[in-house]
Coordinates of C-alpha atoms and ligand atoms in Angstrom, one line a residue:
M1 CA -14.9 22.5 9.3
S2 CA -11.7 20.4 8.5
K3 CA -8.3 22.3 8.4
F4 CA -5.8 21.2 5.9
I5 CA -2.2 20.3 5.7
F6 CA -0.7 20.3 2.3
I7 CA 2.4 18.3 1.6
T8 CA 4.7 19.0 -1.4
G9 CA 8.1 17.2 -2.3
G10 CA 11.2 18.8 -3.4
V11 CA 14.6 18.0 -4.7
V12 CA 14.0 14.3 -5.7
S13 CA 11.5 11.9 -5.6
S14 CA 11.3 8.8 -3.2
L15 CA 11.8 10.9 -0.1
G16 CA 8.8 9.1 1.7
K17 CA 6.3 11.8 1.3
G18 CA 3.6 9.1 1.8
I19 CA 5.3 7.9 5.0
A20 CA 5.8 11.4 6.4
A21 CA 2.0 12.3 5.7
A22 CA 1.1 8.8 7.2
S23 CA 3.2 9.7 10.1
I24 CA 1.8 13.1 10.6
G25 CA -1.7 11.7 10.6
K26 CA -0.5 9.1 13.0
L27 CA 0.7 11.9 15.5
L28 CA -2.4 13.9 15.3
E29 CA -4.7 11.0 15.7
A30 CA -2.6 10.4 19.0
R31 CA -3.5 13.8 20.0
G32 CA -7.2 12.9 19.4
L33 CA -7.9 14.5 16.0
K34 CA -9.9 12.8 13.4
T35 CA -7.9 13.0 10.2
T36 CA -8.1 11.7 6.6
I37 CA -5.7 11.8 3.8
I38 CA -5.8 12.6 -0.1
K39 CA -3.1 11.6 -2.5
C40 CA -3.0 13.7 -5.5
D41 CA -1.2 12.0 -8.6
P42 CA -0.2 14.2 -11.7
Y43 CA -0.5 11.4 -14.1
L44 CA -2.9 11.1 -16.9
N45 CA -4.2 7.7 -16.1
V46 CA -7.4 7.6 -14.2
D47 CA -6.4 5.3 -11.7
P48 CA -2.8 3.0 -11.5
G49 CA -5.1 -0.1 -12.2
T50 CA -3.6 -0.7 -15.7
M51 CA -0.2 0.3 -14.9
N52 CA 2.7 -2.1 -14.6
P53 CA 4.2 -2.6 -11.0
Y54 CA 7.5 -1.6 -12.4
Q55 CA 6.1 2.0 -13.4
H56 CA 4.0 2.3 -10.4
G57 CA 4.8 0.1 -7.5
E58 CA 1.9 -1.9 -6.0
V59 CA -1.7 -1.2 -6.6
Y60 CA -3.4 -0.6 -3.2
V61 CA -7.2 -1.7 -3.2
T62 CA -9.7 -0.1 -0.9
D63 CA -12.8 -1.6 0.5
D64 CA -14.9 0.2 -1.7
G65 CA -13.0 -1.1 -4.7
A66 CA -10.6 1.7 -5.9
E67 CA -7.5 0.8 -7.3
T68 CA -5.2 3.6 -5.7
D69 CA -1.7 4.7 -5.0
L70 CA 0.4 2.7 -2.4
D71 CA 0.9 5.5 -0.2
L72 CA -2.6 5.2 0.9
G73 CA -1.7 1.8 2.0
H74 CA 0.6 3.6 4.5
Y75 CA -2.0 5.7 5.6
E76 CA -4.2 2.8 6.5
R77 CA -1.4 1.1 8.3
F78 CA -0.3 4.0 10.4
T79 CA -4.0 5.6 11.1
S80 CA -7.4 4.1 11.8
A81 CA -8.8 6.1 8.8
Q82 CA -10.5 4.5 6.2
I83 CA -9.7 5.2 2.7
T84 CA -12.0 5.2 0.0
K85 CA -11.9 5.8 -3.7
D86 CA -12.2 9.5 -3.7
C87 CA -9.0 9.6 -1.7
N88 CA -6.9 9.3 -4.7
I89 CA -7.3 12.4 -7.2
T90 CA -5.4 11.8 -10.4
T91 CA -4.9 14.2 -13.2
G92 CA -6.7 11.6 -15.5
K93 CA -9.7 11.5 -13.1
V94 CA -9.9 15.4 -13.0
Y95 CA -9.7 15.9 -17.0
H96 CA -12.1 13.1 -17.3
T97 CA -14.7 14.8 -15.2
V98 CA -14.2 18.2 -16.8
I99 CA -14.2 16.9 -20.3
T100 CA -17.5 15.1 -19.6
K101 CA -19.1 18.2 -18.1
E102 CA -17.8 20.2 -21.2
R103 CA -19.3 17.7 -23.8
R104 CA -22.4 17.9 -21.8
G105 CA -22.6 21.8 -22.3
D106 CA -22.3 22.5 -18.5
Y107 CA -19.9 25.3 -19.1
L108 CA -22.3 27.4 -21.0
G109 CA -20.3 28.5 -23.9
K110 CA -17.1 29.4 -21.8
T111 CA -13.6 28.5 -22.8
V112 CA -12.7 25.7 -20.6
Q113 CA -9.1 26.1 -19.2
I114 CA -6.6 24.6 -16.6
I115 CA -7.1 27.8 -14.4
P116 CA -10.1 27.8 -13.3
H117 CA -11.8 24.9 -14.5
I118 CA -9.1 22.2 -13.9
T119 CA -8.1 23.7 -10.4
D120 CA -11.7 24.1 -9.3
E121 CA -12.3 20.7 -10.0
I122 CA -9.1 19.6 -8.0
K123 CA -10.5 21.8 -5.1
R124 CA -14.1 20.3 -5.3
C125 CA -12.5 16.8 -5.0
I126 CA -10.6 17.7 -1.9
R127 CA -13.2 19.7 -0.3
K128 CA -15.8 16.7 -0.9
V129 CA -13.5 14.2 0.7
S130 CA -12.7 16.5 3.8
K131 CA -16.7 17.2 4.2
E132 CA -17.9 13.9 3.9
K133 CA -15.4 12.1 6.0
D134 CA -16.2 15.0 8.6
V135 CA -12.4 15.1 9.9
D136 CA -10.6 17.7 12.1
I137 CA -7.7 17.5 9.5
T138 CA -7.3 16.9 5.9
I139 CA -3.8 15.8 4.9
V140 CA -3.3 16.3 1.0
E141 CA -0.2 15.0 -0.5
I142 CA 0.8 16.2 -3.6
G143 CA 2.7 13.5 -5.8
G144 CA 5.8 14.5 -7.8
T145 CA 8.6 16.8 -7.3
V146 CA 8.2 20.5 -7.3
G147 CA 9.2 21.8 -10.5
D148 CA 7.6 19.0 -12.5
I149 CA 5.3 20.4 -15.2
E150 CA 2.6 17.8 -14.4
S151 CA 1.9 18.7 -10.9
L152 CA 1.5 22.4 -11.4
P153 CA -2.2 22.5 -11.6
F154 CA -2.5 20.6 -8.2
L155 CA -0.1 23.3 -6.7
E156 CA -2.1 26.0 -8.1
A157 CA -5.1 24.5 -6.4
I158 CA -3.6 24.2 -3.0
R159 CA -2.2 27.8 -3.4
Q160 CA -5.6 28.9 -3.9
M161 CA -7.0 26.9 -1.0
R162 CA -4.5 28.3 1.6
W163 CA -5.5 31.7 0.4
E164 CA -9.2 31.2 0.9
L165 CA -8.8 29.5 3.9
G166 CA -6.1 31.6 5.8
E167 CA -3.1 30.4 7.7
S168 CA -4.9 29.0 10.7
Y169 CA -6.9 26.9 8.5
A170 CA -4.1 25.5 6.1
L171 CA -0.7 24.8 6.3
N172 CA 2.1 23.8 3.8
I173 CA 4.8 21.4 4.7
H174 CA 7.4 20.9 2.3
V175 CA 9.6 17.6 2.3
T176 CA 13.0 18.1 1.1
L177 CA 16.6 16.7 0.9
L178 CA 19.8 17.8 2.5
P179 CA 22.3 15.7 0.8
Y180 CA 25.5 14.8 2.7
I181 CA 28.6 15.3 0.4
K182 CA 31.2 12.7 1.9
S183 CA 34.2 13.9 0.3
A184 CA 33.5 17.5 1.5
G185 CA 32.1 16.3 4.9
E186 CA 29.3 18.6 4.3
Q187 CA 25.4 18.6 4.5
K188 CA 24.3 20.9 1.5
T189 CA 21.2 23.2 1.9
K190 CA 21.2 24.6 -1.7
P191 CA 18.9 22.0 -3.0
T192 CA 16.3 22.8 -0.5
Q193 CA 16.8 26.6 -1.1
H194 CA 16.3 26.2 -4.6
S195 CA 13.3 24.0 -4.3
V196 CA 11.7 26.5 -1.7
G197 CA 12.4 29.2 -4.1
R198 CA 10.6 27.3 -7.0
L199 CA 7.4 26.9 -4.7
R200 CA 7.5 30.6 -3.7
E201 CA 7.6 31.5 -7.5
I202 CA 4.2 29.9 -7.8
G203 CA 3.1 31.5 -4.6
I204 CA 3.5 28.9 -2.1
A205 CA 5.5 29.7 1.2
P206 CA 6.2 26.5 3.2
D207 CA 5.5 26.9 6.8
I208 CA 7.3 23.8 7.8
L209 CA 10.5 22.0 6.1
L210 CA 10.8 18.2 6.7
C211 CA 14.3 17.9 5.9
R212 CA 15.5 14.3 4.9
T213 CA 19.0 13.6 6.0
E214 CA 21.5 10.9 6.8
K215 CA 23.3 13.3 9.3
H216 CA 22.0 15.3 12.2
I217 CA 21.4 19.1 11.2
S218 CA 23.7 21.5 13.2
K219 CA 22.1 24.3 14.8
E220 CA 24.2 26.5 12.3
E221 CA 22.7 24.5 9.4
R222 CA 19.2 25.0 11.0
D223 CA 19.6 28.9 11.4
K224 CA 20.9 28.9 7.9
I225 CA 17.7 27.1 6.2
A226 CA 15.3 28.8 8.3
L227 CA 16.8 32.2 7.2
F228 CA 17.1 31.5 3.5
C229 CA 13.8 29.6 3.3
N230 CA 11.9 32.1 5.2
V231 CA 10.5 29.8 7.7
D232 CA 10.8 29.9 11.7
R233 CA 13.7 28.2 13.2
E234 CA 11.6 25.5 14.9
A235 CA 9.8 24.8 11.6
V236 CA 13.0 23.2 10.2
I237 CA 12.3 19.6 11.1
E238 CA 15.1 16.9 10.9
A239 CA 13.7 13.7 9.2
A240 CA 16.8 11.5 9.7
D241 CA 16.8 8.3 8.3
V242 CA 15.6 5.5 10.5
K243 CA 15.6 1.8 10.4
H244 CA 12.0 1.0 10.4
I245 CA 9.3 3.2 8.8
Y246 CA 7.2 2.8 12.0
E247 CA 9.8 4.8 13.8
V248 CA 9.2 7.8 11.8
P249 CA 6.1 9.1 14.0
L250 CA 8.4 8.8 17.0
S251 CA 11.0 10.6 15.5
F252 CA 8.8 13.3 14.2
R253 CA 7.5 13.6 17.5
K254 CA 10.8 14.0 19.3
E255 CA 11.4 17.1 16.9
G256 CA 8.0 18.6 18.1
L257 CA 6.2 18.4 14.9
D258 CA 2.9 17.6 16.4
N259 CA 3.2 20.6 18.8
L260 CA 4.1 22.9 16.1
I261 CA 1.4 21.8 13.6
L262 CA -1.1 22.2 16.4
K263 CA 0.3 25.8 17.1
K264 CA 0.4 26.9 13.6
L265 CA -3.3 25.6 12.9
H266 CA -4.4 27.1 16.4
L267 CA -5.6 23.6 17.4
K268 CA -6.1 22.8 21.1
S269 CA -5.7 18.8 21.7
E270 CA -5.3 16.0 24.4
D271 CA -1.9 15.2 25.2
R272 CA -2.2 11.4 24.4
D273 CA 0.9 9.6 23.9
L274 CA 2.2 6.9 21.5
K275 CA 3.2 4.3 24.2
D276 CA 1.3 1.4 22.5
W277 CA 2.9 2.1 19.2
E278 CA 6.3 2.3 20.7
T279 CA 6.1 -1.0 22.6
L280 CA 3.8 -3.0 20.4
V281 CA 5.4 -2.2 17.1
V282 CA 8.8 -0.2 17.2
N283 CA 10.1 -2.2 20.2
R284 CA 9.3 -5.5 18.9
L285 CA 10.9 -4.6 15.6
R286 CA 14.1 -3.5 17.0
N287 CA 14.3 -6.4 19.5
P288 CA 12.6 -9.4 18.3
Q289 CA 13.4 -12.7 20.0
H290 CA 13.1 -15.0 16.9
E291 CA 14.1 -15.1 13.4
V292 CA 12.4 -16.7 10.4
H293 CA 13.1 -16.9 6.5
I294 CA 10.2 -16.5 4.2
C295 CA 10.7 -16.8 0.4
V296 CA 8.4 -14.6 -1.6
V297 CA 8.2 -16.1 -5.2
G298 CA 7.1 -13.7 -7.6
K299 CA 7.5 -11.8 -10.8
Y300 CA 8.6 -8.2 -9.8
M301 CA 11.4 -9.0 -7.2
A302 CA 13.8 -6.0 -8.3
L303 CA 11.4 -3.5 -7.3
Q304 CA 10.7 -2.9 -3.5
D305 CA 7.4 -1.2 -4.0
A306 CA 6.0 -4.0 -6.2
Y307 CA 4.7 -6.2 -3.2
K308 CA 4.7 -3.1 -0.6
S309 CA 1.6 -4.4 1.4
I310 CA 3.0 -8.1 1.4
Y311 CA 6.3 -7.1 2.9
E312 CA 4.6 -4.9 5.4
A313 CA 1.9 -7.7 6.4
L314 CA 4.9 -10.1 6.8
A315 CA 6.7 -7.7 9.0
H316 CA 3.4 -7.5 11.0
G317 CA 3.4 -11.0 11.5
G318 CA 6.8 -11.1 12.6
I319 CA 5.7 -8.2 15.2
A320 CA 2.7 -10.6 16.6
N321 CA 5.1 -13.6 16.9
N322 CA 8.0 -11.6 18.3
A323 CA 10.1 -12.3 15.3
R324 CA 12.3 -11.0 12.6
V325 CA 11.0 -11.8 9.1
H326 CA 13.8 -12.2 6.8
I327 CA 12.3 -12.0 3.3
V328 CA 14.0 -14.0 0.6
K329 CA 12.9 -12.7 -2.7
I330 CA 12.9 -15.2 -5.5
D331 CA 12.0 -14.7 -9.2
S332 CA 9.7 -17.2 -10.3
E333 CA 11.5 -17.4 -13.7
D334 CA 14.5 -18.7 -11.9
V335 CA 12.5 -21.6 -10.1
K336 CA 13.0 -24.8 -12.2
N337 CA 13.3 -28.5 -11.3
N338 CA 17.1 -28.4 -11.2
T339 CA 17.1 -25.1 -9.1
V340 CA 14.2 -25.4 -6.8
D341 CA 16.0 -27.3 -4.0
R342 CA 18.8 -24.6 -4.0
L343 CA 16.8 -21.6 -4.3
L344 CA 14.4 -22.6 -1.6
A345 CA 16.8 -24.2 0.9
A346 CA 16.4 -21.6 3.5
A347 CA 12.7 -21.3 3.2
Q348 CA 10.8 -21.7 6.6
G349 CA 7.7 -20.4 4.8
I350 CA 6.7 -19.9 1.0
L351 CA 4.4 -17.0 0.0
I352 CA 3.3 -16.5 -3.7
P353 CA 1.8 -13.2 -4.2
G354 CA -0.7 -12.0 -6.8
G355 CA 0.2 -11.3 -10.4
F356 CA -1.0 -11.2 -13.9
G357 CA 0.0 -12.9 -17.3
D358 CA 2.2 -16.3 -17.8
R359 CA 5.7 -15.2 -17.2
G360 CA 7.1 -17.1 -14.4
I361 CA 3.9 -19.2 -14.0
E362 CA 5.5 -22.4 -14.1
G363 CA 8.1 -21.6 -11.5
K364 CA 5.5 -20.6 -9.2
I365 CA 3.7 -23.9 -9.7
R366 CA 7.1 -25.7 -9.0
A367 CA 7.4 -23.7 -5.7
V368 CA 4.1 -24.7 -4.6
Q369 CA 4.8 -28.3 -5.1
Y370 CA 8.1 -27.9 -3.1
A371 CA 6.1 -26.4 -0.3
R372 CA 3.6 -28.9 -0.5
E373 CA 5.8 -32.0 -0.6
K374 CA 8.2 -30.9 1.8
N375 CA 5.7 -29.8 4.4
I376 CA 6.9 -25.9 4.3
P377 CA 4.0 -23.6 5.4
F378 CA 2.3 -21.9 2.4
L379 CA 0.4 -18.8 1.9
G380 CA -0.9 -18.3 -1.7
I381 CA -2.4 -15.1 -2.5
C382 CA -4.7 -14.5 -5.4
L383 CA -2.7 -15.7 -8.3
G384 CA -0.9 -17.9 -5.6
M385 CA -4.1 -19.6 -4.7
Q386 CA -4.7 -20.1 -8.7
V387 CA -1.2 -21.6 -9.2
A388 CA -1.7 -23.7 -6.0
C389 CA -5.0 -25.1 -7.6
I390 CA -3.2 -25.7 -10.9
E391 CA -0.5 -27.6 -9.2
F392 CA -2.8 -29.7 -7.2
A393 CA -4.8 -30.5 -10.5
R394 CA -1.7 -31.5 -12.5
N395 CA 0.1 -33.4 -9.7
I396 CA -2.5 -35.0 -7.4
C397 CA -5.6 -35.2 -9.5
G398 CA -3.7 -36.4 -12.4
L399 CA -5.2 -33.7 -14.7
K400 CA -1.6 -33.1 -16.5
D401 CA -3.0 -30.4 -18.7
A402 CA -4.8 -28.5 -15.9
N403 CA -4.4 -24.6 -16.2
S404 CA -6.0 -21.2 -15.9
T405 CA -8.0 -20.0 -19.1
E406 CA -5.6 -16.8 -18.4
F407 CA -2.6 -18.8 -19.6
N408 CA -3.9 -21.3 -22.0
K409 CA -7.4 -20.6 -23.5
E410 CA -7.7 -24.0 -24.9
T411 CA -6.9 -26.2 -21.9
A412 CA -9.0 -29.2 -21.5
N413 CA -8.9 -28.9 -17.7
P414 CA -9.5 -25.2 -16.9
V415 CA -9.4 -25.4 -13.0
I416 CA -9.3 -21.9 -13.1
S417 CA -11.5 -19.6 -15.7
L418 CA -13.6 -16.7 -16.1
L419 CA -17.0 -16.0 -14.8
E420 CA -19.6 -15.1 -17.4
E421 CA -19.8 -11.5 -16.5
Q422 CA -16.1 -10.9 -17.0
K423 CA -16.2 -12.8 -20.3
Q424 CA -18.4 -9.6 -21.4
V425 CA -15.6 -6.9 -20.3
K426 CA -14.1 -4.9 -23.0
N427 CA -12.0 -2.1 -21.0
L428 CA -9.5 -3.3 -18.9
G429 CA -9.7 -0.3 -16.4
A430 CA -11.4 -0.9 -13.0
S431 CA -13.2 -3.8 -14.5
M432 CA -11.8 -6.5 -12.2
R433 CA -13.9 -8.0 -9.1
L434 CA -12.7 -5.2 -6.7
G435 CA -12.9 -4.3 -3.3
A436 CA -14.4 -6.1 -0.2
Y437 CA -16.7 -9.1 -0.4
P438 CA -17.7 -11.1 2.5
C439 CA -16.6 -14.8 2.9
K440 CA -17.9 -17.5 5.2
L441 CA -15.3 -19.8 7.0
L442 CA -15.4 -23.5 7.5
K443 CA -15.4 -24.1 11.3
D444 CA -12.8 -26.5 11.4
S445 CA -10.4 -25.3 9.5
K446 CA -6.9 -23.5 9.7
S447 CA -8.5 -20.2 8.4
F448 CA -11.1 -20.3 11.1
Q449 CA -8.5 -20.9 13.6
A450 CA -6.7 -17.8 12.4
Y451 CA -9.7 -15.5 12.3
K452 CA -11.5 -17.1 15.0
K453 CA -15.0 -16.0 13.4
E454 CA -17.3 -17.5 10.7
S455 CA -18.0 -14.3 8.6
I456 CA -15.2 -12.1 7.3
S457 CA -14.7 -9.5 4.7
E458 CA -11.7 -9.3 2.6
R459 CA -10.6 -7.1 -0.6
H460 CA -10.4 -8.5 -4.0
R461 CA -8.7 -7.6 -7.3
H462 CA -8.9 -10.3 -9.8
R463 CA -11.0 -11.5 -12.8
Y464 CA -10.4 -15.4 -12.7
E465 CA -11.9 -17.9 -10.3
F466 CA -11.7 -21.4 -9.2
N467 CA -13.9 -23.6 -11.5
N468 CA -16.6 -25.2 -9.2
E469 CA -16.7 -28.2 -11.7
Y470 CA -13.3 -29.5 -10.0
K471 CA -14.7 -29.2 -6.4
K472 CA -15.4 -32.8 -6.0
A473 CA -12.1 -34.1 -7.4
F474 CA -10.4 -31.8 -5.3
E475 CA -12.1 -32.5 -2.0
K476 CA -11.6 -36.4 -2.9
N477 CA -8.0 -35.7 -3.0
G478 CA -7.6 -33.7 0.5
V479 CA -8.3 -30.2 -0.3
V480 CA -10.7 -28.4 2.2
F481 CA -12.6 -25.6 0.6
S482 CA -12.5 -23.6 3.9
G483 CA -13.8 -19.8 2.6
I484 CA -16.7 -19.4 0.3
N485 CA -18.5 -16.5 -0.9
V486 CA -22.0 -17.8 -0.3
G487 CA -23.9 -15.7 -2.4
Q488 CA -22.0 -16.2 -5.5
E489 CA -20.7 -19.6 -4.8
L490 CA -17.0 -18.4 -5.2
V491 CA -14.1 -20.2 -3.8
E492 CA -12.2 -17.8 -1.5
I493 CA -9.9 -20.0 0.5
I494 CA -8.4 -23.4 0.1
E495 CA -6.3 -25.6 2.5
L496 CA -4.5 -28.8 2.4
T497 CA -5.1 -31.7 5.0
G498 CA -2.2 -33.5 5.9
H499 CA 0.1 -30.5 5.7
P500 CA 1.3 -28.4 8.5
W501 CA -0.1 -24.9 7.2
F502 CA -1.2 -24.7 3.6
V503 CA -3.7 -21.8 3.1
A504 CA -4.3 -20.2 -0.2
C505 CA -7.0 -17.2 -0.7
Q506 CA -8.3 -15.7 -3.8
F507 CA -8.5 -12.3 -2.1
H508 CA -5.8 -10.0 -0.7
P509 CA -5.1 -10.3 2.9
E510 CA -2.4 -7.9 3.0
F511 CA -4.4 -4.8 2.4
K512 CA -5.9 -5.2 5.7
S513 CA -2.8 -6.0 8.1
R514 CA -1.8 -3.4 10.6
P515 CA 1.4 -3.2 12.4
D516 CA -0.3 -3.6 15.8
R517 CA -3.1 -6.0 14.4
A518 CA -1.3 -8.4 12.1
H519 CA -3.8 -10.0 9.5
P520 CA -4.9 -13.3 11.1
L521 CA -3.4 -15.3 8.0
F522 CA -0.2 -13.5 8.2
R523 CA 0.0 -14.0 11.8
E524 CA -0.3 -17.8 11.7
F525 CA 1.5 -18.2 8.5
V526 CA 4.7 -16.8 10.3
K527 CA 3.9 -18.7 13.3
A528 CA 3.7 -22.0 11.4
S529 CA 6.9 -21.0 9.7
L530 CA 8.6 -20.3 13.0
D531 CA 8.1 -24.2 13.8
V532 CA 10.1 -25.1 10.7
K533 CA 14.0 -25.9 11.0
R534 CA 16.0 -25.2 7.9
I535 CA 19.4 -24.6 7.0
S536 CA 19.8 -20.6 7.0
Ligands
LIG1 N1 -4.3 -12.7 -12.9 C1 -5.3 -13.5 -12.0 C2 -6.8 -13.1 -12.0 O1 -7.0 -11.9 -12.8 C3 -4.7 -13.1 -10.5 C4 -5.0 -11.7 -10.0 C5 -4.0 -11.4 -9.0 O2 -3.5 -12.0 -8.2 N2 -4.4 -10.0 -8.3 O3 -7.6 -13.6 -11.6

């Protein structure tokens, strides 16, 4: 039977609970234990699929087609666990199930309440994942900050689970903040004391505190935190800021976190190490030999989390090529005929990510034209492929009004359009083409050179498709359709002949990139970009 680690967060949001959870998973995996993660999100949306990236950050897509929280992306990047739709439990999902049961009459006349019906459903969802995945340890991260009204049912559910399972089967880890007050020159423990106090009011006593801090924690401070928060001294773990997120598992290990977890959960395990992670990932990130500037031209540039997996995949491409990737973020609305040369002057590679809606589209099209004409390596992803097709149709095939029907329903040349099945869709939630689909690669292509195999599987999240009626015109003018979904005859990848590296795909390769196994397209894109000399 699986043991459980429940992770809560206190004091403020954005403490990196997701990265902490993923790092714990990594450490336990390095000790030979099989783990999985569940992210509980206390919002009423059933999933984040319909939320604006500024509200939520990136929507992470799993192989089985779930639109999930980006923390699950960290988990897949740090560990070998495969995340599925059940790994993201939202308040919306839980209520939806309970209310559906109530309407069916399943509760046999009872009053349906938060306790026990909602909390029971949360526990059922958590147990289902750990059972189906047959793991040694299930890590459950509770979103939000202790003290929020929204997360109370989740906290009550994990309180009950710990009571039911006993302390050798369930562990509470609280991620907290020790703010440093510069003018006083002091690290403050009070917010942590209050946060732990809040947790204890609802019956949860943390076993381990992960203390986020800019400064090292002195022995005196550790003693104080341990005494006032009622935890063992060794259970006050310093989680100091690190330069790269991939260093976090190493820093936790230095603090003895893995040994402590094993001891508290009465687990014996092999003493494996993290040498590969250290040499292949962290050392390369710290001391790369080369540098490269990649411009990402998108719509949500102000928020670091909006293109999380893309930025990570670029870093992985850098690791694979022993290079530091400098990401230059460009708002596509700023890209105009009279600004494009200046904005993209440093670009050794240009990437256009996925997106929705017509804001900034013309700027993206202009950036594609720049990459094509100036022979700058180009990677287009999802909407990035669609704008590459619009650009090619307009500027090379002479179809001046070419467009996607997403942006102009009346266009005479819909090079990107909806499939019949998508035209019937009424509800926006979970109704896109989602998850993993197979794709066949053309042998003589850049894509095949990257993947080194003919059959691949990649994750999707879109409604619109390349319109096959334009295939001939494109081919005649130098486009190679190098990736095709054979059963459905859908275009998955396009490339340009006569260009050093111009590849655009309808799927999202970024979701399958790993720090120690860069995605082939990102690896080759960064490699091609390294060959380009620009001003910087
Ligand atoms: N808006 C486009 C579509 O729905 C692209 C989606 C995306 O880039 N993820 O097809």
